[in-house]
Amino acid sequence: MAKTLAPTKGNLMMAKNTLRLSKQGYEMLDKKRNILIREMMLLIEEAKEVEAKIEETFAAAYKALESANVIMGVSKVQNLAHSAVLENSVKVDLRSVMGVEIPVVTADGRPVYGFNGTSSALDEASVKFNEVKVMTVKLTEIENAVYRLAMNIKKTQKRANALENITIPLYDKLSKDIQNALEEKEREEHTRLKIIKRTKEKQG
């Protein structure tokens, strides 16, 4: 990046234009950074709520599973567990927040086995574990989104800092230096013309 420019009107216009664009760029980056930070903080709060809900639901699921083991017998419960279908309902889409692609992950909460020949305790355990599955998928989505936002905030902050601390001060100084040089040149030219005029008047 040029640190000095010849004091011409063209260079003054260029320096002022670059300064104006740099300030606009900084304002846009600052706005983007604030929006991303707000989005990230909301997601962090949501993650805390989901984690607490997962813990609570896990406890209820294991309690129901213990009851099912007592009522039906461990081997019967294990046989039903082996009959569970493979999970293939997870889907991933994307949404954009200020140009940052954020994953949107969904999963079905349907039971993974038939209710025939089971107990209400096992059915409850199945429902609760499916709720945990759906919430875990949601938590994964949130954590991934927070990571992506944090990385983009860091990159945006770096670019904003470069504009604020390097580019803007540089072109602000260049604009002032060129402006001062042009004004000094104009004063010198004015003085020179006055001297020439006086000289001609004396000669006349």
PDB file of C-alpha atoms in Angstrom:
ATOM      1  CA  MET A   1       0.000   0.000   0.000  1.00  0.00           C
ATOM      2  CA  ALA A   2       1.351   3.402  -0.965  1.00  0.00           C
ATOM      3  CA  LYS A   3       2.425   5.527   1.991  1.00  0.00           C
ATOM      4  CA  THR A   4       3.044   8.712  -0.009  1.00  0.00           C
ATOM      5  CA  LEU A   5       1.416  10.160  -3.089  1.00  0.00           C
ATOM      6  CA  ALA A   6       2.353  13.082  -5.303  1.00  0.00           C
ATOM      7  CA  PRO A   7       0.344  16.165  -4.217  1.00  0.00           C
ATOM      8  CA  THR A   8      -2.011  16.378  -7.189  1.00  0.00           C
ATOM      9  CA  LYS A   9      -5.757  16.957  -7.350  1.00  0.00           C
ATOM     10  CA  GLY A  10      -6.182  13.517  -8.917  1.00  0.00           C
ATOM     11  CA  ASN A  11      -4.348  11.825  -6.056  1.00  0.00           C
ATOM     12  CA  LEU A  12      -6.360  13.883  -3.553  1.00  0.00           C
ATOM     13  CA  MET A  13      -9.621  12.659  -5.091  1.00  0.00           C
ATOM     14  CA  MET A  14      -8.323   9.082  -5.087  1.00  0.00           C
ATOM     15  CA  ALA A  15      -7.216   9.274  -1.427  1.00  0.00           C
ATOM     16  CA  LYS A  16     -10.513  10.812  -0.317  1.00  0.00           C
ATOM     17  CA  ASN A  17     -12.504   8.230  -2.276  1.00  0.00           C
ATOM     18  CA  THR A  18     -10.489   5.365  -0.774  1.00  0.00           C
ATOM     19  CA  LEU A  19     -10.979   6.878   2.687  1.00  0.00           C
ATOM     20  CA  ARG A  20     -14.743   7.152   2.149  1.00  0.00           C
ATOM     21  CA  LEU A  21     -15.013   3.568   0.894  1.00  0.00           C
ATOM     22  CA  SER A  22     -12.854   2.304   3.766  1.00  0.00           C
ATOM     23  CA  LYS A  23     -15.112   4.000   6.306  1.00  0.00           C
ATOM     24  CA  GLN A  24     -18.199   2.534   4.633  1.00  0.00           C
ATOM     25  CA  GLY A  25     -16.531  -0.894   4.608  1.00  0.00           C
ATOM     26  CA  TYR A  26     -15.715  -0.612   8.297  1.00  0.00           C
ATOM     27  CA  GLU A  27     -19.302   0.338   9.157  1.00  0.00           C
ATOM     28  CA  MET A  28     -20.632  -2.653   7.191  1.00  0.00           C
ATOM     29  CA  LEU A  29     -18.163  -5.044   8.840  1.00  0.00           C
ATOM     30  CA  ASP A  30     -18.974  -3.632  12.273  1.00  0.00           C
ATOM     31  CA  LYS A  31     -22.693  -4.126  11.626  1.00  0.00           C
ATOM     32  CA  LYS A  32     -22.083  -7.680  10.366  1.00  0.00           C
ATOM     33  CA  ARG A  33     -19.920  -8.492  13.397  1.00  0.00           C
ATOM     34  CA  ASN A  34     -22.585  -7.240  15.831  1.00  0.00           C
ATOM     35  CA  ILE A  35     -25.335  -9.242  14.107  1.00  0.00           C
ATOM     36  CA  LEU A  36     -23.202 -12.408  14.125  1.00  0.00           C
ATOM     37  CA  ILE A  37     -22.299 -11.929  17.793  1.00  0.00           C
ATOM     38  CA  ARG A  38     -25.972 -11.452  18.710  1.00  0.00           C
ATOM     39  CA  GLU A  39     -26.905 -14.591  16.752  1.00  0.00           C
ATOM     40  CA  MET A  40     -24.107 -16.576  18.403  1.00  0.00           C
ATOM     41  CA  MET A  41     -25.101 -15.470  21.913  1.00  0.00           C
ATOM     42  CA  LEU A  42     -28.716 -16.505  21.274  1.00  0.00           C
ATOM     43  CA  LEU A  43     -27.523 -19.915  20.081  1.00  0.00           C
ATOM     44  CA  ILE A  44     -25.300 -20.356  23.138  1.00  0.00           C
ATOM     45  CA  GLU A  45     -28.290 -19.680  25.392  1.00  0.00           C
ATOM     46  CA  GLU A  46     -30.371 -22.141  23.361  1.00  0.00           C
ATOM     47  CA  ALA A  47     -27.610 -24.757  23.651  1.00  0.00           C
ATOM     48  CA  LYS A  48     -27.671 -24.447  27.457  1.00  0.00           C
ATOM     49  CA  GLU A  49     -31.429 -25.032  27.483  1.00  0.00           C
ATOM     50  CA  VAL A  50     -31.166 -28.045  25.155  1.00  0.00           C
ATOM     51  CA  GLU A  51     -28.334 -29.568  27.225  1.00  0.00           C
ATOM     52  CA  ALA A  52     -30.405 -29.241  30.400  1.00  0.00           C
ATOM     53  CA  LYS A  53     -33.416 -30.807  28.641  1.00  0.00           C
ATOM     54  CA  ILE A  54     -31.282 -33.687  27.319  1.00  0.00           C
ATOM     55  CA  GLU A  55     -29.983 -34.428  30.810  1.00  0.00           C
ATOM     56  CA  GLU A  56     -33.493 -34.392  32.254  1.00  0.00           C
ATOM     57  CA  THR A  57     -34.922 -36.584  29.476  1.00  0.00           C
ATOM     58  CA  PHE A  58     -32.010 -39.045  29.677  1.00  0.00           C
ATOM     59  CA  ALA A  59     -32.696 -39.510  33.387  1.00  0.00           C
ATOM     60  CA  ALA A  60     -36.388 -40.185  32.699  1.00  0.00           C
ATOM     61  CA  ALA A  61     -35.494 -42.592  29.844  1.00  0.00           C
ATOM     62  CA  TYR A  62     -33.103 -44.652  31.959  1.00  0.00           C
ATOM     63  CA  LYS A  63     -35.611 -44.781  34.821  1.00  0.00           C
ATOM     64  CA  ALA A  64     -38.273 -46.090  32.416  1.00  0.00           C
ATOM     65  CA  LEU A  65     -35.775 -48.585  30.963  1.00  0.00           C
ATOM     66  CA  GLU A  66     -34.970 -49.914  34.438  1.00  0.00           C
ATOM     67  CA  SER A  67     -38.684 -50.422  35.056  1.00  0.00           C
ATOM     68  CA  ALA A  68     -39.046 -52.227  31.710  1.00  0.00           C
ATOM     69  CA  ASN A  69     -36.136 -54.550  32.595  1.00  0.00           C
ATOM     70  CA  VAL A  70     -37.868 -55.451  35.853  1.00  0.00           C
ATOM     71  CA  ILE A  71     -41.315 -55.942  34.289  1.00  0.00           C
ATOM     72  CA  MET A  72     -40.321 -57.707  31.031  1.00  0.00           C
ATOM     73  CA  GLY A  73     -36.917 -59.110  31.810  1.00  0.00           C
ATOM     74  CA  VAL A  74     -33.561 -57.942  30.482  1.00  0.00           C
ATOM     75  CA  SER A  75     -33.355 -60.526  27.667  1.00  0.00           C
ATOM     76  CA  LYS A  76     -36.780 -59.558  26.271  1.00  0.00           C
ATOM     77  CA  VAL A  77     -35.804 -55.883  26.290  1.00  0.00           C
ATOM     78  CA  GLN A  78     -32.504 -56.716  24.596  1.00  0.00           C
ATOM     79  CA  ASN A  79     -34.291 -58.700  21.861  1.00  0.00           C
ATOM     80  CA  LEU A  80     -36.578 -55.766  21.177  1.00  0.00           C
ATOM     81  CA  ALA A  81     -33.555 -53.441  21.112  1.00  0.00           C
ATOM     82  CA  HIS A  82     -31.913 -55.640  18.459  1.00  0.00           C
ATOM     83  CA  SER A  83     -35.040 -55.329  16.322  1.00  0.00           C
ATOM     84  CA  ALA A  84     -34.748 -51.549  16.228  1.00  0.00           C
ATOM     85  CA  VAL A  85     -34.385 -50.128  12.715  1.00  0.00           C
ATOM     86  CA  LEU A  86     -31.256 -48.290  11.587  1.00  0.00           C
ATOM     87  CA  GLU A  87     -31.446 -44.499  11.998  1.00  0.00           C
ATOM     88  CA  ASN A  88     -31.618 -42.820   8.596  1.00  0.00           C
ATOM     89  CA  SER A  89     -33.936 -39.859   9.180  1.00  0.00           C
ATOM     90  CA  VAL A  90     -31.265 -37.201   9.812  1.00  0.00           C
ATOM     91  CA  LYS A  91     -31.360 -34.442   7.194  1.00  0.00           C
ATOM     92  CA  VAL A  92     -29.084 -31.428   6.832  1.00  0.00           C
ATOM     93  CA  ASP A  93     -30.041 -28.143   5.163  1.00  0.00           C
ATOM     94  CA  LEU A  94     -28.438 -24.707   5.305  1.00  0.00           C
ATOM     95  CA  ARG A  95     -29.549 -21.206   6.209  1.00  0.00           C
ATOM     96  CA  SER A  96     -27.588 -17.986   5.799  1.00  0.00           C
ATOM     97  CA  VAL A  97     -26.839 -15.378   8.467  1.00  0.00           C
ATOM     98  CA  MET A  98     -25.054 -12.371   6.924  1.00  0.00           C
ATOM     99  CA  GLY A  99     -23.433 -14.657   4.359  1.00  0.00           C
ATOM    100  CA  VAL A 100     -22.453 -17.327   6.898  1.00  0.00           C
ATOM    101  CA  GLU A 101     -23.945 -20.727   6.049  1.00  0.00           C
ATOM    102  CA  ILE A 102     -25.461 -22.310   9.157  1.00  0.00           C
ATOM    103  CA  PRO A 103     -26.578 -25.972   9.209  1.00  0.00           C
ATOM    104  CA  VAL A 104     -30.200 -26.868   9.919  1.00  0.00           C
ATOM    105  CA  VAL A 105     -30.335 -30.513  11.047  1.00  0.00           C
ATOM    106  CA  THR A 106     -33.560 -32.464  11.559  1.00  0.00           C
ATOM    107  CA  ALA A 107     -34.390 -36.028  12.639  1.00  0.00           C
ATOM    108  CA  ASP A 108     -37.625 -37.953  13.087  1.00  0.00           C
ATOM    109  CA  GLY A 109     -38.747 -38.692  16.616  1.00  0.00           C
ATOM    110  CA  ARG A 110     -40.708 -41.794  15.647  1.00  0.00           C
ATOM    111  CA  PRO A 111     -40.377 -45.028  17.661  1.00  0.00           C
ATOM    112  CA  VAL A 112     -37.751 -47.446  16.335  1.00  0.00           C
ATOM    113  CA  TYR A 113     -39.741 -50.635  17.087  1.00  0.00           C
ATOM    114  CA  GLY A 114     -43.344 -51.811  17.207  1.00  0.00           C
ATOM    115  CA  PHE A 115     -45.271 -51.444  20.459  1.00  0.00           C
ATOM    116  CA  ASN A 116     -46.792 -54.931  20.200  1.00  0.00           C
ATOM    117  CA  GLY A 117     -45.749 -57.204  23.087  1.00  0.00           C
ATOM    118  CA  THR A 118     -44.044 -54.436  25.023  1.00  0.00           C
ATOM    119  CA  SER A 119     -44.795 -52.689  28.309  1.00  0.00           C
ATOM    120  CA  SER A 120     -45.776 -49.105  28.997  1.00  0.00           C
ATOM    121  CA  ALA A 121     -42.404 -48.605  30.731  1.00  0.00           C
ATOM    122  CA  LEU A 122     -40.469 -49.717  27.639  1.00  0.00           C
ATOM    123  CA  ASP A 123     -42.718 -47.620  25.424  1.00  0.00           C
ATOM    124  CA  GLU A 124     -42.002 -44.609  27.622  1.00  0.00           C
ATOM    125  CA  ALA A 125     -38.266 -45.343  27.514  1.00  0.00           C
ATOM    126  CA  SER A 126     -38.413 -45.578  23.729  1.00  0.00           C
ATOM    127  CA  VAL A 127     -40.244 -42.258  23.472  1.00  0.00           C
ATOM    128  CA  LYS A 128     -37.806 -40.562  25.831  1.00  0.00           C
ATOM    129  CA  PHE A 129     -34.729 -41.932  24.054  1.00  0.00           C
ATOM    130  CA  ASN A 130     -36.165 -40.734  20.754  1.00  0.00           C
ATOM    131  CA  GLU A 131     -36.641 -37.291  22.295  1.00  0.00           C
ATOM    132  CA  VAL A 132     -32.991 -37.400  23.375  1.00  0.00           C
ATOM    133  CA  LYS A 133     -32.006 -38.325  19.815  1.00  0.00           C
ATOM    134  CA  VAL A 134     -33.883 -35.371  18.339  1.00  0.00           C
ATOM    135  CA  MET A 135     -32.489 -32.975  20.951  1.00  0.00           C
ATOM    136  CA  THR A 136     -28.942 -34.297  20.460  1.00  0.00           C
ATOM    137  CA  VAL A 137     -29.263 -33.630  16.743  1.00  0.00           C
ATOM    138  CA  LYS A 138     -30.470 -30.120  17.603  1.00  0.00           C
ATOM    139  CA  LEU A 139     -27.549 -29.585  19.975  1.00  0.00           C
ATOM    140  CA  THR A 140     -25.119 -30.724  17.279  1.00  0.00           C
ATOM    141  CA  GLU A 141     -26.700 -28.231  14.883  1.00  0.00           C
ATOM    142  CA  ILE A 142     -26.334 -25.409  17.420  1.00  0.00           C
ATOM    143  CA  GLU A 143     -22.734 -26.247  18.330  1.00  0.00           C
ATOM    144  CA  ASN A 144     -21.753 -26.391  14.655  1.00  0.00           C
ATOM    145  CA  ALA A 145     -23.488 -23.063  14.027  1.00  0.00           C
ATOM    146  CA  VAL A 146     -21.733 -21.441  17.009  1.00  0.00           C
ATOM    147  CA  TYR A 147     -18.360 -22.653  15.714  1.00  0.00           C
ATOM    148  CA  ARG A 148     -18.995 -21.309  12.212  1.00  0.00           C
ATOM    149  CA  LEU A 149     -20.220 -17.976  13.564  1.00  0.00           C
ATOM    150  CA  ALA A 150     -17.232 -17.669  15.905  1.00  0.00           C
ATOM    151  CA  MET A 151     -14.797 -18.298  13.035  1.00  0.00           C
ATOM    152  CA  ASN A 152     -16.534 -15.732  10.847  1.00  0.00           C
ATOM    153  CA  ILE A 153     -16.681 -13.190  13.676  1.00  0.00           C
ATOM    154  CA  LYS A 154     -12.921 -13.605  14.125  1.00  0.00           C
ATOM    155  CA  LYS A 155     -12.321 -13.077  10.401  1.00  0.00           C
ATOM    156  CA  THR A 156     -14.685 -10.083  10.279  1.00  0.00           C
ATOM    157  CA  GLN A 157     -13.019  -8.563  13.354  1.00  0.00           C
ATOM    158  CA  LYS A 158      -9.598  -8.926  11.733  1.00  0.00           C
ATOM    159  CA  ARG A 159     -10.756  -7.165   8.567  1.00  0.00           C
ATOM    160  CA  ALA A 160     -12.495  -4.409  10.561  1.00  0.00           C
ATOM    161  CA  ASN A 161      -9.353  -3.869  12.670  1.00  0.00           C
ATOM    162  CA  ALA A 162      -7.217  -3.586   9.529  1.00  0.00           C
ATOM    163  CA  LEU A 163      -9.527  -0.887   8.162  1.00  0.00           C
ATOM    164  CA  GLU A 164      -9.861   0.950  11.480  1.00  0.00           C
ATOM    165  CA  ASN A 165      -6.195   0.860  12.519  1.00  0.00           C
ATOM    166  CA  ILE A 166      -4.323   0.847   9.202  1.00  0.00           C
ATOM    167  CA  THR A 167      -6.253   1.776   6.063  1.00  0.00           C
ATOM    168  CA  ILE A 168      -8.466   4.571   7.425  1.00  0.00           C
ATOM    169  CA  PRO A 169      -5.691   6.381   9.355  1.00  0.00           C
ATOM    170  CA  LEU A 170      -3.339   6.012   6.370  1.00  0.00           C
ATOM    171  CA  TYR A 171      -5.707   7.547   3.824  1.00  0.00           C
ATOM    172  CA  ASP A 172      -6.920  10.148   6.296  1.00  0.00           C
ATOM    173  CA  LYS A 173      -3.308  11.300   6.694  1.00  0.00           C
ATOM    174  CA  LEU A 174      -2.645  11.098   2.950  1.00  0.00           C
ATOM    175  CA  SER A 175      -5.726  13.200   2.216  1.00  0.00           C
ATOM    176  CA  LYS A 176      -4.684  15.849   4.732  1.00  0.00           C
ATOM    177  CA  ASP A 177      -1.052  15.857   3.573  1.00  0.00           C
ATOM    178  CA  ILE A 178      -2.030  16.240  -0.083  1.00  0.00           C
ATOM    179  CA  GLN A 179      -4.614  18.898   0.795  1.00  0.00           C
ATOM    180  CA  ASN A 180      -2.024  20.842   2.806  1.00  0.00           C
ATOM    181  CA  ALA A 181       0.572  20.490   0.044  1.00  0.00           C
ATOM    182  CA  LEU A 182      -1.881  21.738  -2.588  1.00  0.00           C
ATOM    183  CA  GLU A 183      -2.890  24.692  -0.410  1.00  0.00           C
ATOM    184  CA  GLU A 184       0.775  25.529   0.208  1.00  0.00           C
ATOM    185  CA  LYS A 185       1.455  25.287  -3.515  1.00  0.00           C
ATOM    186  CA  GLU A 186      -1.526  27.550  -4.187  1.00  0.00           C
ATOM    187  CA  ARG A 187      -0.229  30.123  -1.667  1.00  0.00           C
ATOM    188  CA  GLU A 188       3.225  30.010  -3.235  1.00  0.00           C
ATOM    189  CA  GLU A 189       1.727  30.489  -6.685  1.00  0.00           C
ATOM    190  CA  HIS A 190      -0.361  33.389  -5.429  1.00  0.00           C
ATOM    191  CA  THR A 191       2.723  34.994  -3.878  1.00  0.00           C
ATOM    192  CA  ARG A 192       4.730  34.452  -7.070  1.00  0.00           C
ATOM    193  CA  LEU A 193       2.011  36.086  -9.163  1.00  0.00           C
ATOM    194  CA  LYS A 194       1.911  39.076  -6.792  1.00  0.00           C
ATOM    195  CA  ILE A 195       5.689  39.505  -7.102  1.00  0.00           C
ATOM    196  CA  ILE A 196       5.492  39.330 -10.887  1.00  0.00           C
ATOM    197  CA  LYS A 197       2.680  41.877 -10.888  1.00  0.00           C
ATOM    198  CA  ARG A 198       4.663  44.284  -8.670  1.00  0.00           C
ATOM    199  CA  THR A 199       7.750  43.837 -10.803  1.00  0.00           C
ATOM    200  CA  LYS A 200       5.796  44.675 -13.934  1.00  0.00           C
ATOM    201  CA  GLU A 201       4.249  47.718 -12.239  1.00  0.00           C
ATOM    202  CA  LYS A 202       7.708  49.009 -11.272  1.00  0.00           C
ATOM    203  CA  GLN A 203       9.008  48.395 -14.759  1.00  0.00           C
ATOM    204  CA  GLY A 204       5.985  50.166 -16.181  1.00  0.00           C
TER     205      GLY A 204
END
